[in-house]
Amino acid sequence: MDTRREFVKKSVLLSGAAGLSAFLPASVQRAFAIDPQTGSTYLDAEHVVVLMQENRSFDHCFGSMQGVRGFNDPRAITLPDGKPVWLQTDAAGRTFAPFRLNIADTKVTWMGDLPHSRASQVDANNVGKHDQWLIAKKPSHNKYSDMPLTLGHYSREDLPFNYALADAFTVCDQHFCSAMTSTWPNRLYLWTGNVRHELEGGSKATMRNDLKYGEAKWTTFPERLEEKGISWNVYQNEITAGGGFKGEERSWLSNFGCNPLEWFDAYKVRFSPRYHAALQRQSKELPEEIDALKTRLAAATGDVAKKIETDIRKKEEVLATVKEDLLKWDPESFKKLTARQKSLFEKAFSKNDGDPNYHEIETLMYSDNNTERKVTVPKGDILHRFRDDVNNGKLPTVSWLVGPQNFSDHPSAPWYGAWYVSEVLDILTKNPEVWKKTIFILTYDENDGYYDHIPPFLPPDPKVENSGKCSKGIDTEIEFIRKEREVSDGIPPKQAREGAIGLGNRVPLVIASPWSRGGKVCSEIFDHTSALQFLEKFLNQKFKVDINETNISKWRRTVCGDLTSVFEPYNGEKPDKLPFLEMNPFIEKIHKAQFKKEPSDYRQLTAEEIEQISKNPSSVSVMPAQEKGVRKSCPLPYELQSEGALSSDKKQFEITLHAGNKLFGEKARGTAFRVHAPGKFTDAKGSAETGRTWFYAVEAGDQLADVWPVSSFADGNYHLRVYGPNGFFREFMGNAKDPSIQIHPEYEMMSAGGRPSGGLVMSISNEGSAAVVLKLHDHYSKKTTMKTIPAGAKNVEVKIDTTKYFGWYDISVAVNGMAQFEKRYAGKVETGKATFTDPAMGRTL
């Protein structure tokens, strides 16, 4: 372990204020430079280490990073009021754009968190409209209540270590948290795949941070590992149960309540000596407190006496429970547990008691421009046991790390978490033989109150007519929370919310390993259950076991991948030199940022600016700038198509949604789609809604179709947009006067092997009695092609050259003389080979 001074130096350095170029990328560079055995794959790994950090959205952290679907997204949604999704409006009618939070020159990292309750998350999303962020995420601190802090984001300058890590390995930009709510439910998905005691819709679900020790009963993933004899462990400095910390000790030394196994009955956390000591303290203190209250009661009358009587009764009830628990959870009873029960307890609640200073903090002094300041730090090694197990060859097959609050990246604490991540990498890479066989998964539980521009994919509501569709056999009721159930479970009616559990908003996910190097982007849809799906696949193939996490719903397995698309075999390639950030040779400590000004790089937009941004977001300097250029992209097992056309009677518009499995076979993935009506849509009951969204889940090899009455759209002019993962997009506009043409975008296939070339072919048929002149505009090449389709023509092919654009395409099709008609097809042709990210997003066209 470093000296305390080096510890602080690293902590504040990696927090992003500034740094030394000689140090910053050291652990990353070392991890990147260690080559595995040639021909090896991720299945040759022997260790998977998972670290879930706290409360940051993807745009908030990585929206300005090159190549990810961030602030340059050319296919972002529009809001019901017609503005781009970036432009959010508050309750006073003021409109703001995302703005940079300067981590060094403002006190933002000392200003606390934003609302991120179940209610605020659901309200901000607004059933896919995504337009209530400034209203639902208004800072609770009165001093900051008028600031649009939810729209604040960081850049490479602020988070150099996080960006360097993503530059070296693989960042996932379609990774959503599992639940549209706070920390604990999302951690339950990572560790168990579910939030319900019973696997059926309508049962009690944990949607808030309100579990009690030992209350949860369903099976967790570590239990499945234990059953199959797969080694595992949870690493933390100290558990939460038992408390007993004073002052700043808890935020530096405890696990921030982020090890959910403490809430599960199977792990018996109350056998912890720390918990038993807390009971002993209570058994001594409560009688004294009760006697003091009785003394006060003797001299009290009226309402005061009634309140004291109530307090006495409550404390007597607590004391009775404490006495029962002292007998139930004493050390002698622990000895009577089975070997399996003891093993679960010891692995789930391992701590750093091998370090004599693990329960101590100390104060260090430093000079800030001749001002003497002091900062508290742990005296012991908060990664002591993890470090010891790695150094001594005892690292298990699966590990979970749980850091203290001050290293969690939670907005309620200074951003010291980068040090924790770097130290984990330092530990893992100091022995090359360990790192050659390790996969490190860094994720975040939820977005806090911070904005992300991509609405999460949701399941259709089985109790709402025409809310979308799923492939046969997918029951989505288990993915919903009903308001009456919440109220019956004790949630105040104002906080109860009906709606889908998730997915929640995008959060960062970086996977570091010898098989995920190269600064790549993976754009498959993932959520927290994806880590469990990966562990299933990895362990079942490696150890020939049969681990099946039955808690994961079929809907989630359909739309969320298993992380394997992140990895590629190592065949001796020497990667390109990475663009590690060169930083000024001085240190500005995060600690002293608390003495800086409040963030102020935001302002209310004028009507003229809003209009200009709506026409061209990149044309106005107030919009956040994303780094230009493309980066490597992982091949995805997607074969996605969507087409739209009027019915034969011209009364309905039909859209088909297809997730093919011909090209990638067993590896092919299903997906989620959203269909969005940007204008006003009136349903069969006469209810009008602007910006309505429908939700779909399509299994690999399946196709769904849905219809919309043309009369439901304003003036009979239909307008629908289809959104899928990784920038997949379709747009359909027209009316009953549409020409009778059918357009089918198809992958161009190579003659040899029947594999996709990466090109696109537009197959066009004209079922009408007159020739039609089409205008095809390629938004990448900027070229427009006029094509006459004779009456009765079948399958006329128009080839779209995507060679220069790595398989990306964006084609608009219009008809001469028909201003209302237009179809737009955008996305990427997947070939099974790695290419590069969207050049339109990278602004390299």
Coordinates of N, CA, C and O in Angstrom, one line a residue, residues 54-61 99-101 107-116 120-121 124 130 133-134 136-139 144 147-154 177 409-413 415 446-454 504-508 599:
E54 N -21.3 4.2 -8.2 CA -22.6 4.8 -7.8 C -23.0 6.0 -8.7 O -22.2 6.9 -8.9
N55 N -24.2 6.0 -9.1 CA -25.0 7.2 -9.5 C -24.4 8.1 -10.5 O -24.2 9.3 -10.2
R56 N -24.1 7.7 -11.7 CA -23.7 8.6 -12.7 C -24.3 8.1 -14.0 O -24.3 6.9 -14.4
S57 N -24.8 9.0 -14.8 CA -25.4 8.7 -16.1 C -24.3 8.6 -17.2 O -23.2 9.1 -17.0
F58 N -24.6 8.0 -18.3 CA -23.6 7.9 -19.4 C -23.3 9.2 -20.0 O -22.1 9.6 -20.1
D59 N -24.3 10.1 -20.4 CA -24.0 11.4 -20.9 C -23.2 12.2 -19.9 O -22.3 13.0 -20.3
H60 N -23.5 12.1 -18.6 CA -22.9 12.9 -17.6 C -21.4 12.6 -17.5 O -20.6 13.5 -17.3
C61 N -21.0 11.3 -17.8 CA -19.6 10.9 -17.7 C -19.0 11.0 -19.1 O -17.9 11.5 -19.3
F99 N -24.5 21.3 -20.2 CA -23.4 22.2 -20.0 C -22.3 21.5 -19.2 O -22.6 20.5 -18.4
R100 N -21.1 21.9 -19.3 CA -20.0 21.3 -18.6 C -19.9 21.7 -17.1 O -20.0 22.8 -16.8
L101 N -19.7 20.6 -16.3 CA -19.4 20.8 -14.9 C -17.9 20.8 -14.7 O -17.3 19.7 -14.9
K107 N -17.2 24.0 -7.3 CA -17.4 23.2 -6.1 C -18.4 22.1 -6.4 O -19.0 21.5 -5.5
V108 N -18.7 21.7 -7.7 CA -19.8 20.9 -8.0 C -19.7 19.5 -7.3 O -20.7 19.0 -6.9
T109 N -18.5 19.0 -7.2 CA -18.4 17.7 -6.5 C -18.6 17.7 -5.0 O -18.6 16.7 -4.4
W110 N -18.9 18.9 -4.5 CA -19.2 19.1 -3.1 C -20.6 19.5 -2.9 O -21.0 19.9 -1.7
M111 N -21.4 19.5 -3.9 CA -22.8 20.1 -3.8 C -23.9 19.0 -3.6 O -25.1 19.4 -3.6
G112 N -23.5 17.8 -3.4 CA -24.5 16.7 -3.1 C -25.1 16.2 -4.4 O -24.8 16.5 -5.5
D113 N -26.1 15.3 -4.1 CA -26.7 14.5 -5.2 C -28.0 15.2 -5.6 O -28.5 16.2 -5.0
L114 N -28.7 14.7 -6.6 CA -29.9 15.2 -7.2 C -31.0 14.2 -6.9 O -30.7 13.0 -6.6
P115 N -32.3 14.5 -7.0 CA -33.4 13.6 -6.8 C -33.2 12.3 -7.7 O -33.0 12.5 -8.9
H116 N -33.3 11.2 -7.1 CA -33.2 9.9 -7.9 C -34.1 8.8 -7.4 O -33.8 7.7 -7.5
S120 N -39.1 10.3 -9.1 CA -38.4 11.3 -10.0 C -37.9 10.6 -11.3 O -37.9 11.3 -12.3
Q121 N -37.5 9.4 -11.2 CA -37.0 8.7 -12.4 C -38.1 8.5 -13.4 O -38.0 8.7 -14.6
A124 N -39.4 11.9 -14.9 CA -38.5 12.5 -15.9 C -38.6 11.8 -17.2 O -38.6 12.4 -18.3
H130 N -39.6 11.7 -22.3 CA -38.2 12.1 -21.9 C -38.1 13.6 -21.8 O -37.1 14.2 -22.1
W133 N -37.2 16.3 -17.3 CA -35.9 16.2 -16.5 C -35.8 17.4 -15.5 O -35.4 17.2 -14.3
L134 N -35.9 18.6 -16.0 CA -35.7 19.8 -15.1 C -36.7 19.9 -14.1 O -36.5 20.5 -13.0
A136 N -38.6 17.1 -12.8 CA -38.5 16.0 -11.8 C -37.1 15.9 -11.1 O -37.1 15.4 -10.0
K137 N -36.1 16.6 -11.6 CA -34.8 16.5 -11.0 C -34.3 17.8 -10.5 O -33.1 18.1 -10.4
K138 N -35.2 18.7 -10.1 CA -34.9 19.9 -9.5 C -34.1 19.7 -8.2 O -34.5 18.9 -7.3
P139 N -32.9 20.3 -8.0 CA -32.1 20.1 -6.8 C -32.9 20.4 -5.5 O -33.7 21.4 -5.5
Y144 N -29.5 25.7 -4.6 CA -29.2 25.3 -6.0 C -30.5 25.0 -6.8 O -30.4 24.6 -7.9
M147 N -30.8 25.9 -10.4 CA -29.8 25.5 -11.3 C -30.2 24.3 -12.1 O -30.8 23.3 -11.5
P148 N -30.0 24.2 -13.4 CA -30.3 23.0 -14.2 C -29.2 21.9 -14.1 O -28.7 21.5 -15.1
L149 N -28.9 21.6 -12.8 CA -27.8 20.7 -12.6 C -27.9 19.3 -13.2 O -26.9 18.7 -13.5
T150 N -29.1 18.9 -13.4 CA -29.3 17.6 -14.0 C -28.6 17.5 -15.4 O -28.2 16.5 -15.8
L151 N -28.6 18.6 -16.1 CA -28.0 18.7 -17.4 C -26.5 18.8 -17.4 O -25.8 18.8 -18.5
G152 N -25.9 18.9 -16.2 CA -24.4 19.0 -16.1 C -23.7 17.8 -16.5 O -24.1 16.7 -16.2
H153 N -22.6 17.9 -17.2 CA -21.8 16.8 -17.6 C -20.3 17.1 -17.5 O -19.9 18.3 -17.4
Y154 N -19.5 16.1 -17.5 CA -18.0 16.2 -17.5 C -17.4 15.9 -18.8 O -18.0 15.4 -19.7
C177 N -29.2 1.0 -16.9 CA -29.4 0.4 -15.6 C -30.7 -0.4 -15.6 O -31.5 -0.3 -16.5
D409 N -17.9 7.2 -6.1 CA -18.3 8.2 -7.2 C -19.7 8.7 -6.9 O -20.2 9.4 -7.8
H410 N -20.3 8.4 -5.8 CA -21.7 8.9 -5.5 C -21.6 10.5 -5.4 O -20.7 11.0 -4.8
P411 N -22.5 11.2 -6.0 CA -22.5 12.6 -5.9 C -22.5 13.2 -4.5 O -22.2 14.4 -4.3
S412 N -22.9 12.4 -3.5 CA -22.9 12.9 -2.2 C -21.5 13.0 -1.6 O -21.3 13.4 -0.4
A413 N -20.5 12.5 -2.3 CA -19.1 12.5 -1.8 C -18.2 13.1 -2.9 O -18.6 13.1 -4.1
W415 N -15.4 13.2 -5.7 CA -15.1 12.2 -6.8 C -13.7 11.7 -6.6 O -12.8 12.0 -7.3
E446 N -26.9 3.3 -11.0 CA -28.0 4.1 -11.6 C -27.5 5.5 -11.9 O -26.3 5.8 -11.6
N447 N -28.3 6.4 -12.4 CA -27.9 7.7 -13.0 C -28.0 8.8 -12.0 O -27.7 10.0 -12.3
D448 N -28.4 8.5 -10.7 CA -28.7 9.6 -9.8 C -29.8 10.5 -10.4 O -30.7 10.0 -11.0
G449 N -29.6 11.8 -10.3 CA -30.5 12.7 -11.0 C -30.0 13.3 -12.3 O -30.5 14.2 -12.8
Y450 N -28.9 12.6 -12.8 CA -28.2 13.2 -14.0 C -28.8 12.7 -15.3 O -29.0 11.5 -15.5
Y451 N -28.9 13.6 -16.2 CA -29.6 13.4 -17.5 C -28.8 12.5 -18.4 O -27.6 12.5 -18.5
D452 N -29.6 11.8 -19.2 CA -29.0 11.0 -20.4 C -30.0 11.2 -21.5 O -31.3 11.2 -21.3
H453 N -29.5 11.4 -22.7 CA -30.5 11.8 -23.8 C -31.2 10.6 -24.5 O -32.2 10.9 -25.2
I454 N -30.8 9.4 -24.2 CA -31.5 8.3 -24.9 C -32.6 7.7 -23.9 O -32.2 7.2 -22.8
G504 N -33.8 1.3 -16.9 CA -33.6 2.6 -16.5 C -32.7 3.3 -17.4 O -32.4 2.9 -18.6
N505 N -32.1 4.5 -17.0 CA -31.3 5.3 -17.9 C -29.9 4.7 -18.1 O -29.5 3.8 -17.4
R506 N -29.3 5.1 -19.2 CA -27.9 4.6 -19.5 C -26.9 5.0 -18.4 O -27.0 6.1 -17.9
V507 N -26.0 4.1 -18.1 CA -25.0 4.3 -17.1 C -23.7 3.8 -17.7 O -23.7 2.9 -18.6
P508 N -22.5 4.3 -17.3 CA -21.2 3.8 -17.8 C -21.0 2.3 -17.5 O -21.4 1.8 -16.5
P599 N -21.1 26.0 -10.1 CA -21.1 25.9 -11.5 C -22.0 27.1 -12.1 O -23.0 27.4 -11.5

